[in-house]
Amino acid sequence: MPDLFAASRETEGLSDGAFLFPGFAEGQARALLAAVEGIAAAAPFRHLVTPGGHTMSVAMTNCGEAGWVSDRRGYRYDGLDPETGKPWPKMPETFFTVSARAAQTAGYENFVPDVCLINRYVPGAKLHLHIDRDEHRFDAPIVSVSLGLSAVFMWGGLERTDKPARYRVHHGDVVVFGGPSRRRYHGVSPLKPGTHPATGACRLNLTFRKALP
Ligand code: MD3
Ligand code: FE
Protein backbone atom coordinates (compact mmCIF):
# COMPACT_ATOMS: atom_id res chain seq x y z
CA MET A 1 0.00 0.00 0.00
CA PRO A 2 1.30 3.47 -0.83
CA ASP A 3 2.12 5.95 1.91
CA LEU A 4 -1.10 7.74 2.79
CA PHE A 5 0.20 11.22 3.25
CA ALA A 6 2.98 10.83 0.74
CA ALA A 7 4.43 14.14 -0.36
CA SER A 8 4.47 12.81 -3.89
CA ARG A 9 1.49 13.70 -6.04
CA GLU A 10 1.85 10.96 -8.58
CA THR A 11 -0.89 8.87 -10.06
CA GLU A 12 -1.52 6.01 -7.71
CA GLY A 13 -3.12 2.65 -8.22
CA LEU A 14 -5.19 2.36 -5.03
CA SER A 15 -6.19 -1.26 -5.57
CA ASP A 16 -7.48 -3.39 -8.41
CA GLY A 17 -9.24 -1.07 -10.86
CA ALA A 18 -8.99 2.09 -8.72
CA PHE A 19 -6.81 5.10 -9.48
CA LEU A 20 -6.06 8.49 -7.95
CA PHE A 21 -5.13 11.20 -10.45
CA PRO A 22 -3.83 14.22 -8.52
CA GLY A 23 -4.90 17.57 -9.98
CA PHE A 24 -6.48 15.92 -13.02
CA ALA A 25 -9.48 18.29 -13.12
CA GLU A 26 -7.75 21.43 -11.83
CA GLY A 27 -7.96 23.13 -15.23
CA GLN A 28 -11.73 22.52 -15.36
CA ALA A 29 -12.41 23.33 -11.70
CA ARG A 30 -13.85 26.80 -12.31
CA ALA A 31 -16.15 25.56 -15.06
CA LEU A 32 -17.30 22.66 -12.90
CA LEU A 33 -18.00 24.97 -9.94
CA ALA A 34 -19.93 27.42 -12.10
CA ALA A 35 -22.04 24.51 -13.35
CA VAL A 36 -22.64 23.31 -9.78
CA GLU A 37 -23.97 26.77 -8.92
CA GLY A 38 -26.49 26.53 -11.73
CA ILE A 39 -27.55 23.04 -10.68
CA ALA A 40 -27.93 24.05 -7.03
CA ALA A 41 -30.09 27.03 -8.05
CA ALA A 42 -32.61 24.58 -9.59
CA ALA A 43 -32.11 21.63 -7.23
CA PRO A 44 -30.92 23.02 -3.89
CA PHE A 45 -28.46 21.17 -1.65
CA ARG A 46 -30.33 19.35 1.10
CA HIS A 47 -29.56 17.09 4.04
CA LEU A 48 -31.20 13.73 3.38
CA VAL A 49 -32.58 11.52 6.11
CA THR A 50 -31.39 7.91 6.22
CA PRO A 51 -33.82 4.99 6.56
CA GLY A 52 -32.59 4.80 10.18
CA GLY A 53 -33.79 8.36 10.80
CA HIS A 54 -30.43 10.13 10.88
CA THR A 55 -29.98 13.40 9.03
CA MET A 56 -26.82 13.25 6.92
CA SER A 57 -24.10 15.81 7.68
CA VAL A 58 -23.24 16.00 3.98
CA ALA A 59 -25.59 18.13 1.86
CA MET A 60 -26.47 16.67 -1.53
CA THR A 61 -27.98 17.41 -4.89
CA ASN A 62 -27.87 15.69 -8.30
CA CYS A 63 -27.96 16.26 -12.00
CA GLY A 64 -28.60 13.90 -14.89
CA GLU A 65 -31.32 11.39 -15.72
CA ALA A 66 -31.92 10.56 -12.06
CA GLY A 67 -30.66 11.44 -8.61
CA TRP A 68 -29.64 9.49 -5.52
CA VAL A 69 -32.07 10.13 -2.68
CA SER A 70 -32.72 8.75 0.78
CA ASP A 71 -35.66 8.92 3.14
CA ARG A 72 -37.33 6.77 5.79
CA ARG A 73 -38.39 4.32 3.03
CA GLY A 74 -34.85 3.64 1.84
CA TYR A 75 -32.17 4.66 -0.65
CA ARG A 76 -32.89 4.84 -4.37
CA TYR A 77 -32.37 6.63 -7.65
CA ASP A 78 -35.30 8.83 -8.54
CA GLY A 79 -35.98 10.54 -11.87
CA LEU A 80 -37.64 13.43 -10.05
CA ASP A 81 -36.23 15.62 -7.31
CA PRO A 82 -38.53 14.92 -4.33
CA GLU A 83 -37.85 18.45 -3.08
CA THR A 84 -39.12 20.21 -6.21
CA GLY A 85 -41.15 17.48 -7.92
CA LYS A 86 -39.25 18.26 -11.12
CA PRO A 87 -36.64 16.33 -13.12
CA TRP A 88 -33.07 16.88 -11.98
CA PRO A 89 -31.08 19.51 -13.91
CA LYS A 90 -29.39 18.30 -17.08
CA MET A 91 -25.85 17.00 -16.84
CA PRO A 92 -23.62 19.84 -18.11
CA GLU A 93 -21.33 19.08 -21.06
CA THR A 94 -18.18 19.72 -18.97
CA PHE A 95 -19.28 16.93 -16.59
CA PHE A 96 -19.38 14.44 -19.45
CA THR A 97 -16.01 15.48 -20.86
CA VAL A 98 -14.09 15.52 -17.57
CA SER A 99 -15.51 12.22 -16.29
CA ALA A 100 -15.03 10.41 -19.61
CA ARG A 101 -11.44 11.64 -19.88
CA ALA A 102 -10.67 10.43 -16.35
CA ALA A 103 -12.33 7.06 -16.92
CA GLN A 104 -10.43 6.61 -20.16
CA THR A 105 -7.14 7.47 -18.45
CA ALA A 106 -7.91 4.66 -16.00
CA GLY A 107 -8.60 2.27 -18.88
CA TYR A 108 -12.41 2.48 -18.97
CA GLU A 109 -13.46 3.39 -22.50
CA ASN A 110 -16.72 5.13 -23.44
CA PHE A 111 -17.82 6.08 -19.93
CA VAL A 112 -21.10 8.00 -20.20
CA PRO A 113 -22.56 8.68 -16.73
CA ASP A 114 -26.32 9.07 -16.34
CA VAL A 115 -26.15 10.54 -12.83
CA CYS A 116 -23.89 12.96 -11.00
CA LEU A 117 -24.35 13.06 -7.22
CA ILE A 118 -22.93 16.28 -5.78
CA ASN A 119 -21.85 16.22 -2.13
CA ARG A 120 -21.13 19.36 -0.12
CA TYR A 121 -19.07 19.09 3.07
CA VAL A 122 -18.72 21.83 5.68
CA PRO A 123 -16.36 21.40 8.65
CA GLY A 124 -17.31 18.30 10.63
CA ALA A 125 -19.33 16.75 7.80
CA LYS A 126 -18.42 13.13 7.06
CA LEU A 127 -19.52 10.04 5.23
CA HIS A 128 -19.46 6.74 7.10
CA LEU A 129 -17.93 3.67 5.48
CA HIS A 130 -20.39 2.37 2.90
CA ILE A 131 -20.64 0.60 -0.46
CA ASP A 132 -22.38 2.27 -3.39
CA ARG A 133 -24.86 -0.49 -4.17
CA ASP A 134 -27.97 1.28 -5.46
CA GLU A 135 -26.70 1.47 -9.04
CA HIS A 136 -27.78 -1.06 -11.65
CA ARG A 137 -24.44 -1.06 -13.42
CA PHE A 138 -21.51 -2.55 -11.55
CA ASP A 139 -19.58 -3.01 -14.78
CA ALA A 140 -19.12 0.76 -15.06
CA PRO A 141 -16.67 2.64 -12.82
CA ILE A 142 -17.52 5.55 -10.57
CA VAL A 143 -15.55 8.75 -11.13
CA SER A 144 -15.05 11.15 -8.23
CA VAL A 145 -13.88 14.78 -8.55
CA SER A 146 -12.82 16.66 -5.40
CA LEU A 147 -13.13 20.46 -5.30
CA GLY A 148 -12.21 22.98 -2.62
CA LEU A 149 -11.00 21.99 0.84
CA SER A 150 -8.95 18.82 1.17
CA ALA A 151 -10.41 15.76 2.84
CA VAL A 152 -9.27 12.38 4.11
CA PHE A 153 -10.75 9.62 2.04
CA MET A 154 -11.10 6.21 3.70
CA TRP A 155 -10.50 3.32 1.39
CA GLY A 156 -11.62 0.02 2.85
CA GLY A 157 -11.97 -3.52 1.62
CA LEU A 158 -14.77 -5.80 0.54
CA GLU A 159 -15.79 -6.41 4.18
CA ARG A 160 -16.93 -3.65 6.50
CA THR A 161 -14.40 -4.80 9.10
CA ASP A 162 -11.40 -4.44 6.74
CA LYS A 163 -9.24 -1.64 8.10
CA PRO A 164 -9.39 1.31 5.69
CA ALA A 165 -6.35 3.01 4.23
CA ARG A 166 -6.45 6.80 4.27
CA TYR A 167 -5.70 9.16 1.41
CA ARG A 168 -5.78 12.91 1.43
CA VAL A 169 -7.67 14.24 -1.60
CA HIS A 170 -7.22 17.81 -2.79
CA HIS A 171 -8.83 20.35 -5.08
CA GLY A 172 -8.91 18.98 -8.62
CA ASP A 173 -8.04 15.40 -7.69
CA VAL A 174 -9.94 12.69 -9.52
CA VAL A 175 -10.43 9.10 -8.37
CA VAL A 176 -11.75 6.35 -10.63
CA PHE A 177 -13.18 3.18 -9.04
CA GLY A 178 -13.97 0.23 -11.21
CA GLY A 179 -13.48 -3.49 -11.55
CA PRO A 180 -13.22 -5.34 -8.23
CA SER A 181 -12.79 -2.00 -6.39
CA ARG A 182 -16.29 -0.98 -7.36
CA ARG A 183 -17.65 -2.97 -4.40
CA ARG A 184 -15.26 -1.69 -1.77
CA TYR A 185 -16.21 0.10 1.40
CA HIS A 186 -15.22 3.76 1.42
CA GLY A 187 -15.99 6.94 3.32
CA VAL A 188 -14.80 10.44 4.18
CA SER A 189 -13.39 11.56 7.56
CA PRO A 190 -14.88 14.68 9.19
CA LEU A 191 -13.83 17.75 7.20
CA LYS A 192 -11.32 20.04 8.91
CA PRO A 193 -12.15 23.76 8.97
CA GLY A 194 -10.40 25.98 6.45
CA THR A 195 -10.95 28.15 3.42
CA HIS A 196 -10.16 27.44 -0.19
CA PRO A 197 -9.98 30.15 -2.87
CA ALA A 198 -12.31 28.23 -5.18
CA THR A 199 -15.05 27.16 -2.76
CA GLY A 200 -14.61 29.09 0.48
CA ALA A 201 -15.23 27.07 3.63
CA CYS A 202 -16.40 23.85 2.04
CA ARG A 203 -15.51 20.81 -0.03
CA LEU A 204 -17.52 19.61 -3.00
CA ASN A 205 -17.37 16.14 -4.45
CA LEU A 206 -18.88 15.13 -7.76
CA THR A 207 -19.45 11.41 -8.30
CA PHE A 208 -20.31 10.32 -11.81
CA ARG A 209 -22.24 7.08 -12.02
CA LYS A 210 -24.02 4.74 -14.35
CA ALA A 211 -27.02 4.09 -12.13
CA LEU A 212 -29.90 3.27 -14.44
CA PRO A 213 -30.55 -0.12 -16.02
C1 MD3 B 1 -15.29 3.53 -4.09
N1 MD3 B 1 -18.59 10.14 -1.91
O1 MD3 B 1 -21.09 9.88 -2.74
S1 MD3 B 1 -16.10 9.78 -3.58
C2 MD3 B 1 -20.54 8.83 -2.37
O2 MD3 B 1 -15.98 12.35 -1.29
C3 MD3 B 1 -19.15 8.93 -1.85
O3 MD3 B 1 -18.11 12.62 -1.31
C4 MD3 B 1 -17.32 10.43 -1.31
O4 MD3 B 1 -18.63 7.96 -1.43
C5 MD3 B 1 -17.12 11.90 -1.33
O5 MD3 B 1 -21.07 7.72 -2.42
C6 MD3 B 1 -16.20 9.72 -1.86
C7 MD3 B 1 -15.25 8.34 -3.80
C8 MD3 B 1 -15.99 7.09 -4.11
C9 MD3 B 1 -17.23 7.09 -4.70
C10 MD3 B 1 -17.82 5.91 -5.07
C11 MD3 B 1 -17.17 4.71 -4.88
C12 MD3 B 1 -15.36 5.91 -3.90
C13 MD3 B 1 -15.94 4.71 -4.27
C14 MD3 B 1 -17.72 3.48 -5.28
C15 MD3 B 1 -17.04 2.32 -5.11
C16 MD3 B 1 -15.82 2.33 -4.50
FE1 FE C 1 -19.82 6.20 -1.97
PDB file of C-alpha atoms in Angstrom, residues 8-212:
ATOM      1  CA  SER A   8       4.473  12.810  -3.892  1.00  0.00           C
ATOM      2  CA  ARG A   9       1.492  13.705  -6.042  1.00  0.00           C
ATOM      3  CA  GLU A  10       1.851  10.958  -8.580  1.00  0.00           C
ATOM      4  CA  THR A  11      -0.889   8.872 -10.061  1.00  0.00           C
ATOM      5  CA  GLU A  12      -1.522   6.006  -7.708  1.00  0.00           C
ATOM      6  CA  GLY A  13      -3.124   2.646  -8.215  1.00  0.00           C
ATOM      7  CA  LEU A  14      -5.191   2.355  -5.026  1.00  0.00           C
ATOM      8  CA  SER A  15      -6.191  -1.261  -5.567  1.00  0.00           C
ATOM      9  CA  ASP A  16      -7.478  -3.387  -8.408  1.00  0.00           C
ATOM     10  CA  GLY A  17      -9.236  -1.074 -10.857  1.00  0.00           C
ATOM     11  CA  ALA A  18      -8.986   2.087  -8.718  1.00  0.00           C
ATOM     12  CA  PHE A  19      -6.813   5.101  -9.477  1.00  0.00           C
ATOM     13  CA  LEU A  20      -6.063   8.493  -7.951  1.00  0.00           C
ATOM     14  CA  PHE A  21      -5.132  11.201 -10.453  1.00  0.00           C
ATOM     15  CA  PRO A  22      -3.833  14.220  -8.520  1.00  0.00           C
ATOM     16  CA  GLY A  23      -4.902  17.570  -9.982  1.00  0.00           C
ATOM     17  CA  PHE A  24      -6.478  15.916 -13.019  1.00  0.00           C
ATOM     18  CA  ALA A  25      -9.481  18.294 -13.116  1.00  0.00           C
ATOM     19  CA  GLU A  26      -7.754  21.434 -11.835  1.00  0.00           C
ATOM     20  CA  GLY A  27      -7.965  23.130 -15.227  1.00  0.00           C
ATOM     21  CA  GLN A  28     -11.731  22.521 -15.359  1.00  0.00           C
ATOM     22  CA  ALA A  29     -12.407  23.334 -11.700  1.00  0.00           C
ATOM     23  CA  ARG A  30     -13.848  26.802 -12.315  1.00  0.00           C
ATOM     24  CA  ALA A  31     -16.154  25.564 -15.063  1.00  0.00           C
ATOM     25  CA  LEU A  32     -17.295  22.661 -12.895  1.00  0.00           C
ATOM     26  CA  LEU A  33     -17.996  24.968  -9.939  1.00  0.00           C
ATOM     27  CA  ALA A  34     -19.932  27.416 -12.102  1.00  0.00           C
ATOM     28  CA  ALA A  35     -22.038  24.513 -13.350  1.00  0.00           C
ATOM     29  CA  VAL A  36     -22.641  23.306  -9.784  1.00  0.00           C
ATOM     30  CA  GLU A  37     -23.970  26.774  -8.925  1.00  0.00           C
ATOM     31  CA  GLY A  38     -26.494  26.527 -11.730  1.00  0.00           C
ATOM     32  CA  ILE A  39     -27.545  23.037 -10.678  1.00  0.00           C
ATOM     33  CA  ALA A  40     -27.933  24.054  -7.027  1.00  0.00           C
ATOM     34  CA  ALA A  41     -30.089  27.025  -8.053  1.00  0.00           C
ATOM     35  CA  ALA A  42     -32.611  24.581  -9.595  1.00  0.00           C
ATOM     36  CA  ALA A  43     -32.108  21.628  -7.233  1.00  0.00           C
ATOM     37  CA  PRO A  44     -30.923  23.017  -3.886  1.00  0.00           C
ATOM     38  CA  PHE A  45     -28.456  21.175  -1.654  1.00  0.00           C
ATOM     39  CA  ARG A  46     -30.331  19.348   1.096  1.00  0.00           C
ATOM     40  CA  HIS A  47     -29.559  17.093   4.044  1.00  0.00           C
ATOM     41  CA  LEU A  48     -31.199  13.733   3.375  1.00  0.00           C
ATOM     42  CA  VAL A  49     -32.583  11.523   6.113  1.00  0.00           C
ATOM     43  CA  THR A  50     -31.387   7.909   6.220  1.00  0.00           C
ATOM     44  CA  PRO A  51     -33.816   4.989   6.562  1.00  0.00           C
ATOM     45  CA  GLY A  52     -32.592   4.800  10.176  1.00  0.00           C
ATOM     46  CA  GLY A  53     -33.793   8.356  10.800  1.00  0.00           C
ATOM     47  CA  HIS A  54     -30.425  10.135  10.878  1.00  0.00           C
ATOM     48  CA  THR A  55     -29.981  13.400   9.026  1.00  0.00           C
ATOM     49  CA  MET A  56     -26.816  13.245   6.921  1.00  0.00           C
ATOM     50  CA  SER A  57     -24.099  15.809   7.683  1.00  0.00           C
ATOM     51  CA  VAL A  58     -23.244  16.001   3.978  1.00  0.00           C
ATOM     52  CA  ALA A  59     -25.593  18.135   1.864  1.00  0.00           C
ATOM     53  CA  MET A  60     -26.470  16.666  -1.527  1.00  0.00           C
ATOM     54  CA  THR A  61     -27.976  17.409  -4.888  1.00  0.00           C
ATOM     55  CA  ASN A  62     -27.865  15.686  -8.299  1.00  0.00           C
ATOM     56  CA  CYS A  63     -27.964  16.256 -12.005  1.00  0.00           C
ATOM     57  CA  GLY A  64     -28.602  13.901 -14.893  1.00  0.00           C
ATOM     58  CA  GLU A  65     -31.317  11.390 -15.725  1.00  0.00           C
ATOM     59  CA  ALA A  66     -31.916  10.561 -12.061  1.00  0.00           C
ATOM     60  CA  GLY A  67     -30.664  11.445  -8.606  1.00  0.00           C
ATOM     61  CA  TRP A  68     -29.644   9.487  -5.522  1.00  0.00           C
ATOM     62  CA  VAL A  69     -32.071  10.133  -2.677  1.00  0.00           C
ATOM     63  CA  SER A  70     -32.717   8.749   0.782  1.00  0.00           C
ATOM     64  CA  ASP A  71     -35.664   8.924   3.138  1.00  0.00           C
ATOM     65  CA  ARG A  72     -37.327   6.768   5.793  1.00  0.00           C
ATOM     66  CA  ARG A  73     -38.390   4.325   3.033  1.00  0.00           C
ATOM     67  CA  GLY A  74     -34.852   3.641   1.842  1.00  0.00           C
ATOM     68  CA  TYR A  75     -32.168   4.660  -0.647  1.00  0.00           C
ATOM     69  CA  ARG A  76     -32.890   4.843  -4.369  1.00  0.00           C
ATOM     70  CA  TYR A  77     -32.367   6.635  -7.649  1.00  0.00           C
ATOM     71  CA  ASP A  78     -35.305   8.827  -8.538  1.00  0.00           C
ATOM     72  CA  GLY A  79     -35.978  10.544 -11.866  1.00  0.00           C
ATOM     73  CA  LEU A  80     -37.641  13.427 -10.050  1.00  0.00           C
ATOM     74  CA  ASP A  81     -36.231  15.624  -7.307  1.00  0.00           C
ATOM     75  CA  PRO A  82     -38.529  14.916  -4.330  1.00  0.00           C
ATOM     76  CA  GLU A  83     -37.850  18.447  -3.078  1.00  0.00           C
ATOM     77  CA  THR A  84     -39.123  20.214  -6.211  1.00  0.00           C
ATOM     78  CA  GLY A  85     -41.152  17.479  -7.922  1.00  0.00           C
ATOM     79  CA  LYS A  86     -39.255  18.256 -11.118  1.00  0.00           C
ATOM     80  CA  PRO A  87     -36.644  16.327 -13.121  1.00  0.00           C
ATOM     81  CA  TRP A  88     -33.070  16.882 -11.983  1.00  0.00           C
ATOM     82  CA  PRO A  89     -31.076  19.512 -13.910  1.00  0.00           C
ATOM     83  CA  LYS A  90     -29.394  18.303 -17.077  1.00  0.00           C
ATOM     84  CA  MET A  91     -25.845  16.999 -16.837  1.00  0.00           C
ATOM     85  CA  PRO A  92     -23.620  19.837 -18.110  1.00  0.00           C
ATOM     86  CA  GLU A  93     -21.331  19.078 -21.064  1.00  0.00           C
ATOM     87  CA  THR A  94     -18.180  19.719 -18.970  1.00  0.00           C
ATOM     88  CA  PHE A  95     -19.285  16.931 -16.593  1.00  0.00           C
ATOM     89  CA  PHE A  96     -19.377  14.437 -19.452  1.00  0.00           C
ATOM     90  CA  THR A  97     -16.014  15.482 -20.859  1.00  0.00           C
ATOM     91  CA  VAL A  98     -14.090  15.523 -17.570  1.00  0.00           C
ATOM     92  CA  SER A  99     -15.515  12.216 -16.295  1.00  0.00           C
ATOM     93  CA  ALA A 100     -15.028  10.406 -19.607  1.00  0.00           C
ATOM     94  CA  ARG A 101     -11.440  11.642 -19.884  1.00  0.00           C
ATOM     95  CA  ALA A 102     -10.672  10.427 -16.347  1.00  0.00           C
ATOM     96  CA  ALA A 103     -12.327   7.059 -16.919  1.00  0.00           C
ATOM     97  CA  GLN A 104     -10.433   6.612 -20.161  1.00  0.00           C
ATOM     98  CA  THR A 105      -7.138   7.468 -18.455  1.00  0.00           C
ATOM     99  CA  ALA A 106      -7.905   4.657 -16.003  1.00  0.00           C
ATOM    100  CA  GLY A 107      -8.601   2.275 -18.880  1.00  0.00           C
ATOM    101  CA  TYR A 108     -12.413   2.479 -18.971  1.00  0.00           C
ATOM    102  CA  GLU A 109     -13.457   3.389 -22.498  1.00  0.00           C
ATOM    103  CA  ASN A 110     -16.721   5.131 -23.439  1.00  0.00           C
ATOM    104  CA  PHE A 111     -17.819   6.079 -19.929  1.00  0.00           C
ATOM    105  CA  VAL A 112     -21.097   8.002 -20.196  1.00  0.00           C
ATOM    106  CA  PRO A 113     -22.563   8.676 -16.734  1.00  0.00           C
ATOM    107  CA  ASP A 114     -26.316   9.071 -16.345  1.00  0.00           C
ATOM    108  CA  VAL A 115     -26.155  10.538 -12.828  1.00  0.00           C
ATOM    109  CA  CYS A 116     -23.892  12.957 -10.999  1.00  0.00           C
ATOM    110  CA  LEU A 117     -24.345  13.061  -7.222  1.00  0.00           C
ATOM    111  CA  ILE A 118     -22.927  16.280  -5.775  1.00  0.00           C
ATOM    112  CA  ASN A 119     -21.851  16.216  -2.133  1.00  0.00           C
ATOM    113  CA  ARG A 120     -21.133  19.358  -0.117  1.00  0.00           C
ATOM    114  CA  TYR A 121     -19.070  19.094   3.067  1.00  0.00           C
ATOM    115  CA  VAL A 122     -18.720  21.827   5.681  1.00  0.00           C
ATOM    116  CA  PRO A 123     -16.356  21.400   8.645  1.00  0.00           C
ATOM    117  CA  GLY A 124     -17.314  18.298  10.628  1.00  0.00           C
ATOM    118  CA  ALA A 125     -19.334  16.750   7.796  1.00  0.00           C
ATOM    119  CA  LYS A 126     -18.423  13.134   7.058  1.00  0.00           C
ATOM    120  CA  LEU A 127     -19.518  10.042   5.229  1.00  0.00           C
ATOM    121  CA  HIS A 128     -19.456   6.739   7.103  1.00  0.00           C
ATOM    122  CA  LEU A 129     -17.934   3.668   5.479  1.00  0.00           C
ATOM    123  CA  HIS A 130     -20.395   2.368   2.898  1.00  0.00           C
ATOM    124  CA  ILE A 131     -20.644   0.603  -0.458  1.00  0.00           C
ATOM    125  CA  ASP A 132     -22.379   2.266  -3.392  1.00  0.00           C
ATOM    126  CA  ARG A 133     -24.861  -0.492  -4.172  1.00  0.00           C
ATOM    127  CA  ASP A 134     -27.972   1.278  -5.460  1.00  0.00           C
ATOM    128  CA  GLU A 135     -26.703   1.467  -9.044  1.00  0.00           C
ATOM    129  CA  HIS A 136     -27.777  -1.061 -11.645  1.00  0.00           C
ATOM    130  CA  ARG A 137     -24.440  -1.065 -13.423  1.00  0.00           C
ATOM    131  CA  PHE A 138     -21.511  -2.552 -11.550  1.00  0.00           C
ATOM    132  CA  ASP A 139     -19.575  -3.008 -14.780  1.00  0.00           C
ATOM    133  CA  ALA A 140     -19.120   0.763 -15.058  1.00  0.00           C
ATOM    134  CA  PRO A 141     -16.670   2.636 -12.822  1.00  0.00           C
ATOM    135  CA  ILE A 142     -17.523   5.553 -10.567  1.00  0.00           C
ATOM    136  CA  VAL A 143     -15.549   8.748 -11.135  1.00  0.00           C
ATOM    137  CA  SER A 144     -15.054  11.153  -8.226  1.00  0.00           C
ATOM    138  CA  VAL A 145     -13.875  14.780  -8.553  1.00  0.00           C
ATOM    139  CA  SER A 146     -12.819  16.659  -5.400  1.00  0.00           C
ATOM    140  CA  LEU A 147     -13.132  20.463  -5.299  1.00  0.00           C
ATOM    141  CA  GLY A 148     -12.206  22.976  -2.616  1.00  0.00           C
ATOM    142  CA  LEU A 149     -11.004  21.989   0.843  1.00  0.00           C
ATOM    143  CA  SER A 150      -8.950  18.817   1.172  1.00  0.00           C
ATOM    144  CA  ALA A 151     -10.408  15.759   2.838  1.00  0.00           C
ATOM    145  CA  VAL A 152      -9.275  12.384   4.115  1.00  0.00           C
ATOM    146  CA  PHE A 153     -10.752   9.621   2.043  1.00  0.00           C
ATOM    147  CA  MET A 154     -11.104   6.207   3.703  1.00  0.00           C
ATOM    148  CA  TRP A 155     -10.498   3.315   1.394  1.00  0.00           C
ATOM    149  CA  GLY A 156     -11.616   0.017   2.852  1.00  0.00           C
ATOM    150  CA  GLY A 157     -11.971  -3.523   1.616  1.00  0.00           C
ATOM    151  CA  LEU A 158     -14.771  -5.799   0.536  1.00  0.00           C
ATOM    152  CA  GLU A 159     -15.790  -6.410   4.179  1.00  0.00           C
ATOM    153  CA  ARG A 160     -16.927  -3.646   6.499  1.00  0.00           C
ATOM    154  CA  THR A 161     -14.395  -4.797   9.101  1.00  0.00           C
ATOM    155  CA  ASP A 162     -11.403  -4.436   6.741  1.00  0.00           C
ATOM    156  CA  LYS A 163      -9.236  -1.636   8.100  1.00  0.00           C
ATOM    157  CA  PRO A 164      -9.390   1.307   5.691  1.00  0.00           C
ATOM    158  CA  ALA A 165      -6.346   3.013   4.227  1.00  0.00           C
ATOM    159  CA  ARG A 166      -6.451   6.799   4.268  1.00  0.00           C
ATOM    160  CA  TYR A 167      -5.702   9.165   1.406  1.00  0.00           C
ATOM    161  CA  ARG A 168      -5.779  12.914   1.429  1.00  0.00           C
ATOM    162  CA  VAL A 169      -7.668  14.242  -1.600  1.00  0.00           C
ATOM    163  CA  HIS A 170      -7.221  17.807  -2.791  1.00  0.00           C
ATOM    164  CA  HIS A 171      -8.831  20.354  -5.084  1.00  0.00           C
ATOM    165  CA  GLY A 172      -8.912  18.984  -8.619  1.00  0.00           C
ATOM    166  CA  ASP A 173      -8.044  15.396  -7.686  1.00  0.00           C
ATOM    167  CA  VAL A 174      -9.937  12.689  -9.521  1.00  0.00           C
ATOM    168  CA  VAL A 175     -10.425   9.099  -8.368  1.00  0.00           C
ATOM    169  CA  VAL A 176     -11.755   6.352 -10.630  1.00  0.00           C
ATOM    170  CA  PHE A 177     -13.182   3.181  -9.042  1.00  0.00           C
ATOM    171  CA  GLY A 178     -13.974   0.229 -11.208  1.00  0.00           C
ATOM    172  CA  GLY A 179     -13.477  -3.493 -11.551  1.00  0.00           C
ATOM    173  CA  PRO A 180     -13.224  -5.335  -8.227  1.00  0.00           C
ATOM    174  CA  SER A 181     -12.790  -2.004  -6.391  1.00  0.00           C
ATOM    175  CA  ARG A 182     -16.293  -0.979  -7.356  1.00  0.00           C
ATOM    176  CA  ARG A 183     -17.652  -2.967  -4.402  1.00  0.00           C
ATOM    177  CA  ARG A 184     -15.256  -1.693  -1.766  1.00  0.00           C
ATOM    178  CA  TYR A 185     -16.206   0.104   1.399  1.00  0.00           C
ATOM    179  CA  HIS A 186     -15.220   3.763   1.422  1.00  0.00           C
ATOM    180  CA  GLY A 187     -15.986   6.935   3.324  1.00  0.00           C
ATOM    181  CA  VAL A 188     -14.802  10.437   4.178  1.00  0.00           C
ATOM    182  CA  SER A 189     -13.386  11.560   7.559  1.00  0.00           C
ATOM    183  CA  PRO A 190     -14.882  14.682   9.192  1.00  0.00           C
ATOM    184  CA  LEU A 191     -13.828  17.754   7.197  1.00  0.00           C
ATOM    185  CA  LYS A 192     -11.322  20.036   8.912  1.00  0.00           C
ATOM    186  CA  PRO A 193     -12.147  23.762   8.974  1.00  0.00           C
ATOM    187  CA  GLY A 194     -10.399  25.977   6.445  1.00  0.00           C
ATOM    188  CA  THR A 195     -10.947  28.147   3.420  1.00  0.00           C
ATOM    189  CA  HIS A 196     -10.158  27.443  -0.188  1.00  0.00           C
ATOM    190  CA  PRO A 197      -9.982  30.151  -2.874  1.00  0.00           C
ATOM    191  CA  ALA A 198     -12.313  28.227  -5.178  1.00  0.00           C
ATOM    192  CA  THR A 199     -15.052  27.157  -2.756  1.00  0.00           C
ATOM    193  CA  GLY A 200     -14.607  29.094   0.484  1.00  0.00           C
ATOM    194  CA  ALA A 201     -15.228  27.070   3.633  1.00  0.00           C
ATOM    195  CA  CYS A 202     -16.397  23.846   2.039  1.00  0.00           C
ATOM    196  CA  ARG A 203     -15.509  20.814  -0.029  1.00  0.00           C
ATOM    197  CA  LEU A 204     -17.524  19.607  -2.999  1.00  0.00           C
ATOM    198  CA  ASN A 205     -17.373  16.137  -4.445  1.00  0.00           C
ATOM    199  CA  LEU A 206     -18.882  15.128  -7.762  1.00  0.00           C
ATOM    200  CA  THR A 207     -19.454  11.409  -8.302  1.00  0.00           C
ATOM    201  CA  PHE A 208     -20.307  10.316 -11.810  1.00  0.00           C
ATOM    202  CA  ARG A 209     -22.240   7.077 -12.023  1.00  0.00           C
ATOM    203  CA  LYS A 210     -24.024   4.743 -14.351  1.00  0.00           C
ATOM    204  CA  ALA A 211     -27.020   4.089 -12.128  1.00  0.00           C
ATOM    205  CA  LEU A 212     -29.903   3.272 -14.443  1.00  0.00           C
TER     206      LEU A 212
END
